[in-house]
Amino acid sequence: LAKTTQPISMDSYEGQEVNITCSHNNIATNDYITWYQQFPSQGPRFIIQGYKTKVTNEVASLFIPADRKSSTLSLPRVSLSDTAVYYCLVGDPQRGGNKLTFGTGTQLKVEL
Amino acid sequence: KAGVTQTPRYLIKTRGQQVTLSCSPISGHRSVSWYQQTPGQGLQFLFEYFSETQRNKGNFPGRFSGRQFSNSRSEMNVSTLELGDSALYLCASSLELSTATYEQYFGPGTRLTVT
């Protein structure tokens, strides 16, 4: 599985857009990029997954450049409830099965 | 649709004892994975079961074992508990492998404390 690097922490204010970047220089051809969110004492929650270019759902957008060596999770107009740890994962679900490898994640703190 | 349920939610055990944790996946999900989360090591993969067979295994000692039943419910067992086994144990379920997705649904976890 490709190693990922994310900022340890980020601070933001309510109503702002937050962009969290993940570096994955050795991503393989068949690897997907997946983001999870975790609140304290809860299990992680799937946010979004993508392979290339841009993916958008009702919660977030995922931007992936052509070389796929990094990706950016974009959270529009964050609120206090978005304070959580965000994990970037890279891997091939069809080869690796459902084994998720979590890094240290990014602690996002949203303030008023 | 009901989410992933785990029982018990909290557990206190003594060193040397064994413990069994239970997980009921979302209806229709056949894959169940287990993870251990500690402040020091973060989220670590334990094992995955699919159709009653262990399909993936993480780097944990043999004291950690699991099984899956025909209704997809899963149990994990830890024998000869050590203080370092104190952690939040998370279960996650997902659809079949062919969906080409890492979308898993996690339960609330079982908080195990070993004294």
mmCIF file of C-alpha atoms in Angstrom:
data_model
loop_
_atom_site.group_PDB
_atom_site.id
_atom_site.type_symbol
_atom_site.label_atom_id
_atom_site.label_comp_id
_atom_site.label_asym_id
_atom_site.label_seq_id
_atom_site.Cartn_x
_atom_site.Cartn_y
_atom_site.Cartn_z
ATOM 1 C CA LEU A 1 0.000 0.000 0.000
ATOM 2 C CA ALA A 2 1.197 3.473 -0.844
ATOM 3 C CA LYS A 3 2.487 5.545 2.055
ATOM 4 C CA THR A 4 0.584 8.767 2.652
ATOM 5 C CA THR A 5 1.637 12.032 4.251
ATOM 6 C CA GLN A 6 -0.833 14.536 5.660
ATOM 7 C CA PRO A 7 -0.512 17.595 7.893
ATOM 8 C CA ILE A 8 -0.874 16.663 11.537
ATOM 9 C CA SER A 9 -3.341 19.419 12.284
ATOM 10 C CA MET A 10 -5.250 22.309 10.737
ATOM 11 C CA ASP A 11 -7.329 25.123 12.188
ATOM 12 C CA SER A 12 -10.220 26.903 10.526
ATOM 13 C CA TYR A 13 -13.250 29.042 11.257
ATOM 14 C CA GLU A 14 -16.891 28.370 10.619
ATOM 15 C CA GLY A 15 -18.007 29.173 7.112
ATOM 16 C CA GLN A 16 -14.582 28.801 5.543
ATOM 17 C CA GLU A 17 -13.529 26.266 2.952
ATOM 18 C CA VAL A 18 -10.941 23.789 4.188
ATOM 19 C CA ASN A 19 -8.517 21.976 1.930
ATOM 20 C CA ILE A 20 -6.531 19.061 3.303
ATOM 21 C CA THR A 21 -3.766 17.773 1.068
ATOM 22 C CA CYS A 22 -2.412 14.253 1.096
ATOM 23 C CA SER A 23 0.856 13.242 -0.524
ATOM 24 C CA HIS A 24 1.207 9.740 -1.982
ATOM 25 C CA ASN A 25 4.241 9.727 -4.239
ATOM 26 C CA ASN A 26 4.361 5.967 -4.824
ATOM 27 C CA ILE A 27 0.717 5.471 -5.696
ATOM 28 C CA ALA A 28 0.211 2.478 -7.976
ATOM 29 C CA THR A 29 -1.746 2.412 -11.210
ATOM 30 C CA ASN A 30 -4.743 0.609 -9.755
ATOM 31 C CA ASP A 31 -4.826 2.456 -6.450
ATOM 32 C CA TYR A 32 -7.797 4.517 -5.376
ATOM 33 C CA ILE A 33 -7.719 7.462 -2.960
ATOM 34 C CA THR A 34 -10.174 7.362 -0.099
ATOM 35 C CA TRP A 35 -10.923 9.750 2.744
ATOM 36 C CA TYR A 36 -12.452 8.962 6.115
ATOM 37 C CA GLN A 37 -13.610 11.190 8.969
ATOM 38 C CA GLN A 38 -13.499 10.199 12.612
ATOM 39 C CA PHE A 39 -15.021 11.847 15.663
ATOM 40 C CA PRO A 40 -13.721 11.029 19.151
ATOM 41 C CA SER A 41 -14.788 7.607 20.436
ATOM 42 C CA GLN A 42 -16.574 6.748 17.202
ATOM 43 C CA GLY A 43 -15.700 4.605 14.234
ATOM 44 C CA PRO A 44 -14.421 6.300 11.072
ATOM 45 C CA ARG A 45 -16.958 7.388 8.485
ATOM 46 C CA PHE A 46 -16.401 7.140 4.729
ATOM 47 C CA ILE A 47 -16.378 10.558 3.066
ATOM 48 C CA ILE A 48 -15.306 10.174 -0.534
ATOM 49 C CA GLN A 49 -13.254 8.070 -2.926
ATOM 50 C CA GLY A 50 -11.698 8.871 -6.279
ATOM 51 C CA TYR A 51 -9.269 7.679 -8.905
ATOM 52 C CA LYS A 52 -8.485 10.765 -10.974
ATOM 53 C CA THR A 53 -9.567 14.360 -11.703
ATOM 54 C CA LYS A 54 -12.409 15.501 -9.469
ATOM 55 C CA VAL A 55 -15.093 13.760 -7.478
ATOM 56 C CA THR A 56 -17.859 15.577 -5.650
ATOM 57 C CA ASN A 57 -20.617 14.416 -3.346
ATOM 58 C CA GLU A 58 -22.970 16.138 -0.945
ATOM 59 C CA VAL A 59 -20.284 16.364 1.719
ATOM 60 C CA ALA A 60 -16.953 17.090 0.024
ATOM 61 C CA SER A 61 -14.914 17.297 -3.142
ATOM 62 C CA LEU A 62 -11.774 15.382 -3.960
ATOM 63 C CA PHE A 63 -9.247 16.865 -6.363
ATOM 64 C CA ILE A 64 -6.645 14.592 -7.918
ATOM 65 C CA PRO A 65 -4.018 16.006 -10.312
ATOM 66 C CA ALA A 66 -2.964 14.181 -13.436
ATOM 67 C CA ASP A 67 0.147 12.612 -11.862
ATOM 68 C CA ARG A 68 -1.968 11.357 -8.914
ATOM 69 C CA LYS A 69 0.944 11.876 -6.498
ATOM 70 C CA SER A 70 -1.222 13.967 -4.233
ATOM 71 C CA SER A 71 -4.868 14.666 -3.585
ATOM 72 C CA THR A 72 -6.861 17.371 -1.852
ATOM 73 C CA LEU A 73 -9.995 16.920 0.184
ATOM 74 C CA SER A 74 -12.108 20.066 0.082
ATOM 75 C CA LEU A 75 -14.768 20.748 2.714
ATOM 76 C CA PRO A 76 -16.982 23.707 1.766
ATOM 77 C CA ARG A 77 -18.169 26.092 4.487
ATOM 78 C CA VAL A 78 -17.123 24.068 7.513
ATOM 79 C CA SER A 79 -18.994 24.169 10.792
ATOM 80 C CA LEU A 80 -18.049 23.290 14.355
ATOM 81 C CA SER A 81 -19.356 19.777 13.765
ATOM 82 C CA ASP A 82 -16.651 19.202 11.154
ATOM 83 C CA THR A 83 -14.037 19.157 13.903
ATOM 84 C CA ALA A 84 -12.611 15.663 13.544
ATOM 85 C CA VAL A 85 -9.652 13.642 12.344
ATOM 86 C CA TYR A 86 -9.471 13.126 8.591
ATOM 87 C CA TYR A 87 -7.626 10.155 7.130
ATOM 88 C CA CYS A 88 -6.306 9.745 3.613
ATOM 89 C CA LEU A 89 -5.945 6.146 2.406
ATOM 90 C CA VAL A 90 -4.477 4.835 -0.816
ATOM 91 C CA GLY A 91 -4.836 1.318 -2.125
ATOM 92 C CA ASP A 92 -6.364 -1.119 -4.560
ATOM 93 C CA PRO A 93 -9.560 -2.488 -3.020
ATOM 94 C CA GLN A 94 -9.857 -5.201 -5.614
ATOM 95 C CA ARG A 95 -6.412 -6.540 -4.800
ATOM 96 C CA GLY A 96 -5.999 -5.718 -1.140
ATOM 97 C CA GLY A 97 -9.412 -6.781 -0.025
ATOM 98 C CA ASN A 98 -10.991 -4.673 2.653
ATOM 99 C CA LYS A 99 -7.804 -4.107 4.589
ATOM 100 C CA LEU A 100 -7.618 -0.395 5.318
ATOM 101 C CA THR A 101 -4.283 1.095 6.343
ATOM 102 C CA PHE A 102 -4.771 4.298 8.299
ATOM 103 C CA GLY A 103 -2.031 6.848 8.808
ATOM 104 C CA THR A 104 -1.958 9.415 11.589
ATOM 105 C CA GLY A 105 -4.562 11.588 9.939
ATOM 106 C CA THR A 106 -5.163 15.331 10.106
ATOM 107 C CA GLN A 107 -6.841 16.808 13.165
ATOM 108 C CA LEU A 108 -9.119 19.580 11.908
ATOM 109 C CA LYS A 109 -10.301 22.075 14.488
ATOM 110 C CA VAL A 110 -13.076 24.460 13.523
ATOM 111 C CA GLU A 111 -13.750 27.480 15.691
ATOM 112 C CA LEU A 112 -16.372 30.202 15.756
ATOM 113 C CA LYS B 1 -31.238 0.298 7.352
ATOM 114 C CA ALA B 2 -29.640 -0.514 10.720
ATOM 115 C CA GLY B 3 -25.954 0.223 11.070
ATOM 116 C CA VAL B 4 -23.147 -1.945 12.341
ATOM 117 C CA THR B 5 -23.694 -2.953 15.939
ATOM 118 C CA GLN B 6 -21.066 -4.045 18.423
ATOM 119 C CA THR B 7 -21.464 -5.587 21.822
ATOM 120 C CA PRO B 8 -20.565 -4.942 24.482
ATOM 121 C CA ARG B 9 -19.766 -1.245 24.234
ATOM 122 C CA TYR B 10 -17.532 -1.237 27.298
ATOM 123 C CA LEU B 11 -15.608 -4.001 28.967
ATOM 124 C CA ILE B 12 -13.153 -4.237 31.845
ATOM 125 C CA LYS B 13 -10.981 -7.310 32.137
ATOM 126 C CA THR B 14 -7.991 -8.420 34.141
ATOM 127 C CA ARG B 15 -4.613 -9.422 32.744
ATOM 128 C CA GLY B 16 -4.538 -13.055 31.733
ATOM 129 C CA GLN B 17 -8.251 -13.316 31.069
ATOM 130 C CA GLN B 18 -9.782 -13.736 27.660
ATOM 131 C CA VAL B 19 -12.497 -11.723 25.987
ATOM 132 C CA THR B 20 -14.947 -12.142 23.105
ATOM 133 C CA LEU B 21 -16.347 -9.191 21.208
ATOM 134 C CA SER B 22 -19.283 -9.377 18.858
ATOM 135 C CA CYS B 23 -20.156 -7.533 15.667
ATOM 136 C CA SER B 24 -23.324 -7.579 13.576
ATOM 137 C CA PRO B 25 -22.780 -6.114 10.105
ATOM 138 C CA ILE B 26 -25.261 -4.171 8.039
ATOM 139 C CA SER B 27 -27.812 -6.459 6.473
ATOM 140 C CA GLY B 28 -26.516 -7.750 3.148
ATOM 141 C CA HIS B 29 -22.867 -7.013 3.907
ATOM 142 C CA ARG B 30 -20.709 -10.113 3.767
ATOM 143 C CA SER B 31 -17.337 -8.667 4.646
ATOM 144 C CA VAL B 32 -16.454 -7.863 8.241
ATOM 145 C CA SER B 33 -13.160 -6.311 9.285
ATOM 146 C CA TRP B 34 -11.772 -5.661 12.728
ATOM 147 C CA TYR B 35 -9.483 -2.815 13.807
ATOM 148 C CA GLN B 36 -7.737 -1.848 16.988
ATOM 149 C CA GLN B 37 -7.340 1.818 17.880
ATOM 150 C CA THR B 38 -4.968 3.081 20.548
ATOM 151 C CA PRO B 39 -3.545 6.549 21.183
ATOM 152 C CA GLY B 40 -0.028 5.323 20.519
ATOM 153 C CA GLN B 41 -0.490 3.113 17.452
ATOM 154 C CA GLY B 42 -3.567 4.655 15.892
ATOM 155 C CA LEU B 43 -5.957 2.554 13.836
ATOM 156 C CA GLN B 44 -4.544 -0.848 12.980
ATOM 157 C CA PHE B 45 -6.094 -3.595 10.893
ATOM 158 C CA LEU B 46 -6.597 -6.901 12.695
ATOM 159 C CA PHE B 47 -8.325 -9.180 10.191
ATOM 160 C CA GLU B 48 -11.105 -9.446 7.665
ATOM 161 C CA TYR B 49 -13.675 -12.169 7.152
ATOM 162 C CA PHE B 50 -15.699 -12.799 4.044
ATOM 163 C CA SER B 51 -18.184 -15.645 3.712
ATOM 164 C CA GLU B 52 -16.946 -17.227 6.925
ATOM 165 C CA THR B 53 -13.314 -17.271 5.742
ATOM 166 C CA GLN B 54 -10.467 -15.108 6.916
ATOM 167 C CA ARG B 55 -9.348 -13.206 3.851
ATOM 168 C CA ASN B 56 -6.821 -10.745 5.271
ATOM 169 C CA LYS B 57 -4.786 -10.628 8.441
ATOM 170 C CA GLY B 58 -2.830 -7.839 10.089
ATOM 171 C CA ASN B 59 0.337 -8.055 12.148
ATOM 172 C CA PHE B 60 -1.066 -9.112 15.478
ATOM 173 C CA PRO B 61 -0.051 -12.082 17.652
ATOM 174 C CA GLY B 62 -1.964 -15.318 17.607
ATOM 175 C CA ARG B 63 -3.749 -14.307 20.820
ATOM 176 C CA PHE B 64 -6.046 -12.336 18.544
ATOM 177 C CA SER B 65 -8.454 -14.486 16.598
ATOM 178 C CA GLY B 66 -11.810 -14.193 14.982
ATOM 179 C CA ARG B 67 -14.535 -15.984 13.155
ATOM 180 C CA GLN B 68 -17.556 -15.272 11.058
ATOM 181 C CA PHE B 69 -20.860 -17.077 11.088
ATOM 182 C CA SER B 70 -23.146 -17.980 8.203
ATOM 183 C CA ASN B 71 -25.313 -14.918 8.900
ATOM 184 C CA SER B 72 -22.159 -12.718 8.539
ATOM 185 C CA ARG B 73 -22.045 -11.861 12.213
ATOM 186 C CA SER B 74 -18.510 -11.931 13.523
ATOM 187 C CA GLU B 75 -16.703 -12.380 16.783
ATOM 188 C CA MET B 76 -13.173 -11.641 17.769
ATOM 189 C CA ASN B 77 -11.403 -13.196 20.700
ATOM 190 C CA VAL B 78 -8.351 -12.089 22.609
ATOM 191 C CA SER B 79 -6.774 -14.626 24.926
ATOM 192 C CA THR B 80 -4.323 -14.047 27.746
ATOM 193 C CA LEU B 81 -5.039 -10.343 27.897
ATOM 194 C CA GLU B 82 -2.192 -7.898 28.382
ATOM 195 C CA LEU B 83 -2.312 -4.307 29.568
ATOM 196 C CA GLY B 84 -1.384 -3.204 26.061
ATOM 197 C CA ASP B 85 -4.566 -4.724 24.680
ATOM 198 C CA SER B 86 -6.546 -1.871 26.186
ATOM 199 C CA ALA B 87 -8.029 -0.173 23.166
ATOM 200 C CA LEU B 88 -11.098 0.681 21.164
ATOM 201 C CA TYR B 89 -11.953 -2.297 18.965
ATOM 202 C CA LEU B 90 -13.822 -1.370 15.837
ATOM 203 C CA CYS B 91 -15.741 -3.546 13.472
ATOM 204 C CA ALA B 92 -16.529 -2.525 9.909
ATOM 205 C CA SER B 93 -18.688 -4.113 7.261
ATOM 206 C CA SER B 94 -18.801 -3.700 3.527
ATOM 207 C CA LEU B 95 -20.253 -5.153 0.372
ATOM 208 C CA GLU B 96 -18.446 -7.645 -1.788
ATOM 209 C CA LEU B 97 -14.939 -7.074 -3.016
ATOM 210 C CA SER B 98 -16.031 -6.595 -6.611
ATOM 211 C CA THR B 99 -17.511 -3.197 -5.873
ATOM 212 C CA ALA B 100 -13.970 -1.770 -6.101
ATOM 213 C CA THR B 101 -14.451 0.525 -3.198
ATOM 214 C CA TYR B 102 -12.924 1.132 0.168
ATOM 215 C CA GLU B 103 -16.283 2.230 1.535
ATOM 216 C CA GLN B 104 -16.690 0.514 4.846
ATOM 217 C CA TYR B 105 -19.234 1.137 7.569
ATOM 218 C CA PHE B 106 -17.851 1.197 11.066
ATOM 219 C CA GLY B 107 -19.617 0.350 14.275
ATOM 220 C CA PRO B 108 -19.338 2.415 17.464
ATOM 221 C CA GLY B 109 -16.634 0.139 18.852
ATOM 222 C CA THR B 110 -16.026 -1.758 22.048
ATOM 223 C CA ARG B 111 -13.867 -0.003 24.603
ATOM 224 C CA LEU B 112 -11.755 -2.671 26.302
ATOM 225 C CA THR B 113 -9.834 -1.827 29.438
ATOM 226 C CA VAL B 114 -7.365 -4.359 30.831
ATOM 227 C CA THR B 115 -6.283 -3.885 34.436
#
